Amino acid sequence: MKTSTKKILNVLHVLAWICFIGVLFEAGSFLFNMIYSVGFQPLAADYFNLEGVLALGKSVFCFLLTLTTVAAVLKALAMYRIIKIFTEKKLNFKAPFNKEFGRFIFALSYFSLAIGFVAFLTAEYVESIQKQNVFVPSLQRLRVAGSDVWVFMGATLYVIALIFKRGVEMQEESELTI
Amino acid sequence: MAIIVNLDVMMAKRKMSLNELSEKVDITLSNLSILKTGKAKAVRFNTLDAICKALDCQPGDILEFRDE
């Protein structure tokens, strides 16, 4: 492996950790805000500018924050898979087409598709709330923007994973050719 | 698979060990073992050539088709 590639991978490893911790905080803040606003202090809903939604109904507020929490947890799980590949050193440049890495790409594609689906659901739900003349912050503020991008990424990764799967088969065949 | 590798039979007939064959055909022990146990997916012609030379036999003595 080239030194520059090694350096890039090290930087990516650190970035993956930072993103992982970030999305964990994100998920935690949504979850905490939901429990605290509903159970103890309704003013806490102001943190995400969701006081109008809470006033509309606790169930609406909870459902909206559950969707954003699920999206954040899915992002955290995807990040965890990336970190796992780095820490378990499954990225082998001498024989890159291994089953573990193939499963990793498939998992990432499923996570991306799932995040896209949840983000789309949230966007639709937010739109239905806005129709009742209730202020809801932007999807960027709720960290669920760009569902189409997630779905596109998921579909692309799925195609790459399928091609990679064929690559794994070919490498296995080559390894078992004497 | 319907193709059976009879390498062990030929080695026994020629009283040749796996180590000896490995040295003669210049193939690692692990690869020869893969071939012997029938786990191999393909055999290169030059490998077959070297094995036939070392064991003084024909490819048909090593490979056999058995309809399952």
CSV table of C-alpha atoms in Angstrom, one decimal:
chain,number,residue,atom,x,y,z
A,1,MET,CA,0.0,0.0,0.0
A,2,LYS,CA,1.3,3.5,-0.9
A,3,THR,CA,2.2,5.8,2.0
A,4,SER,CA,-0.3,8.5,0.6
A,5,THR,CA,-3.1,5.9,0.5
A,6,LYS,CA,-2.3,4.9,4.1
A,7,LYS,CA,-2.4,8.5,5.2
A,8,ILE,CA,-5.7,9.1,3.4
A,9,LEU,CA,-7.2,6.0,5.1
A,10,ASN,CA,-5.9,7.2,8.5
A,11,VAL,CA,-7.5,10.6,8.0
A,12,LEU,CA,-10.8,8.8,6.9
A,13,HIS,CA,-10.6,6.6,10.0
A,14,VAL,CA,-10.4,9.7,12.2
A,15,LEU,CA,-13.2,11.5,10.2
A,16,ALA,CA,-15.4,8.4,10.6
A,17,TRP,CA,-14.9,8.4,14.4
A,18,ILE,CA,-15.7,12.2,14.5
A,19,CYS,CA,-18.9,11.6,12.4
A,20,PHE,CA,-19.9,8.6,14.4
A,21,ILE,CA,-19.6,10.5,17.7
A,22,GLY,CA,-21.4,13.5,16.1
A,23,VAL,CA,-24.4,11.4,14.9
A,24,LEU,CA,-24.6,9.7,18.2
A,25,PHE,CA,-24.9,13.1,19.9
A,26,GLU,CA,-27.5,14.0,17.3
A,27,ALA,CA,-29.5,10.9,18.1
A,28,GLY,CA,-29.1,11.4,21.8
A,29,SER,CA,-30.2,15.1,21.6
A,30,PHE,CA,-33.4,14.2,19.7
A,31,LEU,CA,-34.2,11.4,22.1
A,32,PHE,CA,-33.5,13.4,25.2
A,33,ASN,CA,-35.4,16.4,23.8
A,34,MET,CA,-38.4,14.2,23.1
A,35,ILE,CA,-38.5,12.6,26.6
A,36,TYR,CA,-37.7,15.9,28.5
A,37,SER,CA,-40.1,18.0,26.5
A,38,VAL,CA,-43.0,15.5,26.9
A,39,GLY,CA,-42.3,14.4,30.4
A,40,PHE,CA,-40.8,17.4,32.2
A,41,GLN,CA,-40.4,20.7,30.6
A,42,PRO,CA,-42.4,21.6,27.4
A,43,LEU,CA,-40.2,24.7,26.9
A,44,ALA,CA,-37.3,22.3,26.0
A,45,ALA,CA,-39.1,21.8,22.6
A,46,ASP,CA,-37.9,25.3,21.8
A,47,TYR,CA,-34.3,23.9,21.3
A,48,PHE,CA,-35.3,22.5,17.9
A,49,ASN,CA,-38.0,25.2,17.4
A,50,LEU,CA,-40.7,22.5,17.8
A,51,GLU,CA,-42.9,24.3,20.4
A,52,GLY,CA,-45.6,24.7,17.8
A,53,VAL,CA,-45.6,21.0,17.0
A,54,LEU,CA,-45.7,20.1,20.7
A,55,ALA,CA,-48.7,22.4,21.1
A,56,LEU,CA,-50.4,20.6,18.3
A,57,GLY,CA,-50.1,17.3,20.2
A,58,LYS,CA,-47.7,15.2,22.1
A,59,SER,CA,-48.1,12.2,19.7
A,60,VAL,CA,-47.3,14.4,16.7
A,61,PHE,CA,-44.2,15.8,18.4
A,62,CYS,CA,-43.1,12.3,19.5
A,63,PHE,CA,-43.6,10.8,16.1
A,64,LEU,CA,-41.6,13.6,14.4
A,65,LEU,CA,-38.7,13.3,16.8
A,66,THR,CA,-38.8,9.5,16.6
A,67,LEU,CA,-38.4,9.7,12.9
A,68,THR,CA,-35.4,12.1,13.2
A,69,THR,CA,-33.9,9.8,16.0
A,70,VAL,CA,-34.3,6.7,13.8
A,71,ALA,CA,-32.6,8.6,10.9
A,72,ALA,CA,-29.7,9.6,13.2
A,73,VAL,CA,-29.4,6.1,14.6
A,74,LEU,CA,-29.2,4.6,11.1
A,75,LYS,CA,-26.5,7.1,10.2
A,76,ALA,CA,-24.6,6.1,13.4
A,77,LEU,CA,-24.9,2.4,12.5
A,78,ALA,CA,-23.6,3.1,9.0
A,79,MET,CA,-20.7,5.1,10.5
A,80,TYR,CA,-20.1,2.2,12.9
A,81,ARG,CA,-19.8,-0.2,10.0
A,82,ILE,CA,-17.2,2.1,8.4
A,83,ILE,CA,-15.2,2.3,11.7
A,84,LYS,CA,-15.4,-1.5,12.1
A,85,ILE,CA,-13.8,-2.0,8.6
A,86,PHE,CA,-10.9,0.2,9.7
A,87,THR,CA,-10.4,-1.2,13.2
A,88,GLU,CA,-10.7,-4.8,12.2
A,89,LYS,CA,-8.4,-4.2,9.2
A,90,LYS,CA,-10.7,-5.8,6.7
A,91,LEU,CA,-9.4,-3.5,3.9
A,92,ASN,CA,-6.7,-5.7,2.4
A,93,PHE,CA,-5.2,-4.1,-0.7
A,94,LYS,CA,-3.4,-7.4,-1.7
A,95,ALA,CA,-6.7,-9.2,-2.0
A,96,PRO,CA,-9.4,-6.5,-1.9
A,97,PHE,CA,-12.3,-8.6,-3.1
A,98,ASN,CA,-13.1,-10.4,0.1
A,99,LYS,CA,-16.5,-11.4,1.4
A,100,GLU,CA,-16.3,-9.2,4.5
A,101,PHE,CA,-15.8,-6.1,2.3
A,102,GLY,CA,-18.6,-7.2,0.0
A,103,ARG,CA,-21.0,-7.5,3.0
A,104,PHE,CA,-19.8,-4.0,4.1
A,105,ILE,CA,-20.8,-2.4,0.8
A,106,PHE,CA,-24.2,-4.2,0.9
A,107,ALA,CA,-24.8,-3.0,4.5
A,108,LEU,CA,-23.9,0.6,3.6
A,109,SER,CA,-26.3,0.5,0.6
A,110,TYR,CA,-29.1,-0.9,2.9
A,111,PHE,CA,-28.4,1.8,5.5
A,112,SER,CA,-28.4,4.6,2.8
A,113,LEU,CA,-31.7,3.3,1.4
A,114,ALA,CA,-33.2,3.1,4.9
A,115,ILE,CA,-32.0,6.6,5.8
A,116,GLY,CA,-33.5,7.9,2.5
A,117,PHE,CA,-36.8,6.2,3.3
A,118,VAL,CA,-37.0,7.6,6.8
A,119,ALA,CA,-35.9,11.1,5.6
A,120,PHE,CA,-38.6,10.9,2.9
A,121,LEU,CA,-41.2,9.9,5.5
A,122,THR,CA,-40.1,12.8,7.8
A,123,ALA,CA,-40.3,15.3,4.9
A,124,GLU,CA,-43.8,14.1,4.1
A,125,TYR,CA,-44.9,14.3,7.7
A,126,VAL,CA,-43.4,17.8,8.2
A,127,GLU,CA,-45.3,18.9,5.1
A,128,SER,CA,-48.6,17.5,6.5
A,129,ILE,CA,-47.9,19.4,9.8
A,130,GLN,CA,-47.2,22.6,7.9
A,131,LYS,CA,-50.5,22.3,6.2
A,132,GLN,CA,-52.1,22.8,9.6
A,133,ASN,CA,-50.4,26.2,9.8
A,134,VAL,CA,-47.9,25.1,12.4
A,135,PHE,CA,-44.3,26.3,12.2
A,136,VAL,CA,-41.9,23.4,11.7
A,137,PRO,CA,-38.1,24.1,11.3
A,138,SER,CA,-36.4,23.3,8.0
A,139,LEU,CA,-35.4,19.7,7.2
A,140,GLN,CA,-31.8,20.8,7.5
A,141,ARG,CA,-32.4,21.8,11.1
A,142,LEU,CA,-34.0,18.4,11.8
A,143,ARG,CA,-31.0,16.7,10.0
A,144,VAL,CA,-33.2,14.8,7.6
A,145,ALA,CA,-32.7,16.8,4.4
A,146,GLY,CA,-31.8,15.2,1.1
A,147,SER,CA,-33.8,11.9,1.1
A,148,ASP,CA,-33.4,11.7,-2.7
A,149,VAL,CA,-29.6,11.9,-2.3
A,150,TRP,CA,-29.6,9.1,0.3
A,151,VAL,CA,-31.7,6.9,-2.0
A,152,PHE,CA,-29.5,7.7,-5.0
A,153,MET,CA,-26.4,6.8,-2.9
A,154,GLY,CA,-28.0,3.6,-1.7
A,155,ALA,CA,-29.0,2.5,-5.2
A,156,THR,CA,-25.5,3.3,-6.5
A,157,LEU,CA,-23.9,1.4,-3.7
A,158,TYR,CA,-26.2,-1.5,-4.2
A,159,VAL,CA,-25.1,-1.7,-7.9
A,160,ILE,CA,-21.4,-1.4,-6.8
A,161,ALA,CA,-22.0,-4.2,-4.2
A,162,LEU,CA,-23.4,-6.5,-6.9
A,163,ILE,CA,-20.4,-5.9,-9.1
A,164,PHE,CA,-18.1,-6.4,-6.1
A,165,LYS,CA,-19.8,-9.7,-5.3
A,166,ARG,CA,-18.9,-10.9,-8.8
A,167,GLY,CA,-15.3,-9.7,-8.2
A,168,VAL,CA,-15.2,-11.7,-4.9
A,169,GLU,CA,-16.3,-14.8,-6.9
A,170,MET,CA,-13.7,-14.2,-9.6
A,171,GLN,CA,-10.9,-13.7,-7.0
A,172,GLU,CA,-12.0,-16.9,-5.2
A,173,GLU,CA,-11.8,-18.7,-8.5
A,174,SER,CA,-8.4,-17.3,-9.2
A,175,GLU,CA,-7.2,-18.3,-5.7
A,176,LEU,CA,-8.5,-21.9,-6.3
A,177,THR,CA,-6.8,-22.2,-9.7
A,178,ILE,CA,-3.6,-24.2,-9.3
B,1,MET,CA,-18.3,-31.7,-8.9
B,2,ALA,CA,-18.2,-34.6,-11.4
B,3,ILE,CA,-14.5,-34.2,-12.0
B,4,ILE,CA,-12.5,-36.3,-9.5
B,5,VAL,CA,-8.8,-35.6,-8.9
B,6,ASN,CA,-6.9,-38.9,-8.4
B,7,LEU,CA,-3.6,-37.2,-7.5
B,8,ASP,CA,-3.3,-39.2,-4.2
B,9,VAL,CA,-3.7,-42.5,-6.1
B,10,MET,CA,-1.0,-41.6,-8.6
B,11,MET,CA,1.3,-40.4,-5.8
B,12,ALA,CA,0.8,-43.7,-4.0
B,13,LYS,CA,1.5,-45.7,-7.2
B,14,ARG,CA,4.7,-43.8,-7.7
B,15,LYS,CA,5.5,-43.9,-3.9
B,16,MET,CA,5.9,-40.1,-3.9
B,17,SER,CA,5.2,-37.9,-1.0
B,18,LEU,CA,3.4,-34.5,-1.2
B,19,ASN,CA,6.6,-32.7,-0.2
B,20,GLU,CA,8.6,-34.4,-2.9
B,21,LEU,CA,6.0,-33.6,-5.6
B,22,SER,CA,5.8,-30.1,-4.3
B,23,GLU,CA,9.5,-29.6,-4.8
B,24,LYS,CA,9.5,-31.3,-8.3
B,25,VAL,CA,6.6,-29.3,-9.7
B,26,ASP,CA,7.4,-26.1,-7.8
B,27,ILE,CA,3.9,-25.7,-6.3
B,28,THR,CA,3.3,-24.8,-2.7
B,29,LEU,CA,2.1,-27.6,-0.4
B,30,SER,CA,-1.1,-25.7,0.4
B,31,ASN,CA,-1.9,-25.5,-3.3
B,32,LEU,CA,-1.1,-29.1,-3.9
B,33,SER,CA,-3.3,-30.0,-0.9
B,34,ILE,CA,-6.2,-27.9,-2.5
B,35,LEU,CA,-5.7,-29.9,-5.7
B,36,LYS,CA,-5.5,-33.3,-3.9
B,37,THR,CA,-8.6,-32.7,-1.8
B,38,GLY,CA,-10.7,-31.6,-4.9
B,39,LYS,CA,-11.2,-28.1,-3.7
B,40,ALA,CA,-9.6,-26.6,-6.7
B,41,LYS,CA,-11.8,-24.8,-9.2
B,42,ALA,CA,-9.4,-25.0,-12.2
B,43,VAL,CA,-6.0,-26.4,-13.1
B,44,ARG,CA,-3.6,-24.6,-15.4
B,45,PHE,CA,-2.1,-26.6,-18.3
B,46,ASN,CA,1.5,-25.9,-17.2
B,47,THR,CA,0.6,-27.2,-13.7
B,48,LEU,CA,-0.9,-30.4,-15.2
B,49,ASP,CA,2.2,-30.7,-17.5
B,50,ALA,CA,4.6,-30.4,-14.5
B,51,ILE,CA,2.6,-33.0,-12.5
B,52,CYS,CA,2.4,-35.4,-15.4
B,53,LYS,CA,6.1,-35.1,-15.9
B,54,ALA,CA,6.9,-35.6,-12.2
B,55,LEU,CA,4.6,-38.6,-11.9
B,56,ASP,CA,5.3,-40.0,-15.3
B,57,CYS,CA,1.6,-40.3,-16.2
B,58,GLN,CA,-1.1,-39.0,-18.4
B,59,PRO,CA,-3.7,-36.2,-17.5
B,60,GLY,CA,-6.3,-38.9,-17.6
B,61,ASP,CA,-4.6,-40.8,-14.8
B,62,ILE,CA,-5.0,-37.7,-12.5
B,63,LEU,CA,-8.4,-36.5,-13.6
B,64,GLU,CA,-11.5,-38.6,-13.9
B,65,PHE,CA,-15.1,-37.7,-14.9
B,66,ARG,CA,-17.7,-39.5,-12.8
B,67,ASP,CA,-21.4,-38.7,-13.5
B,68,GLU,CA,-23.2,-38.1,-10.2
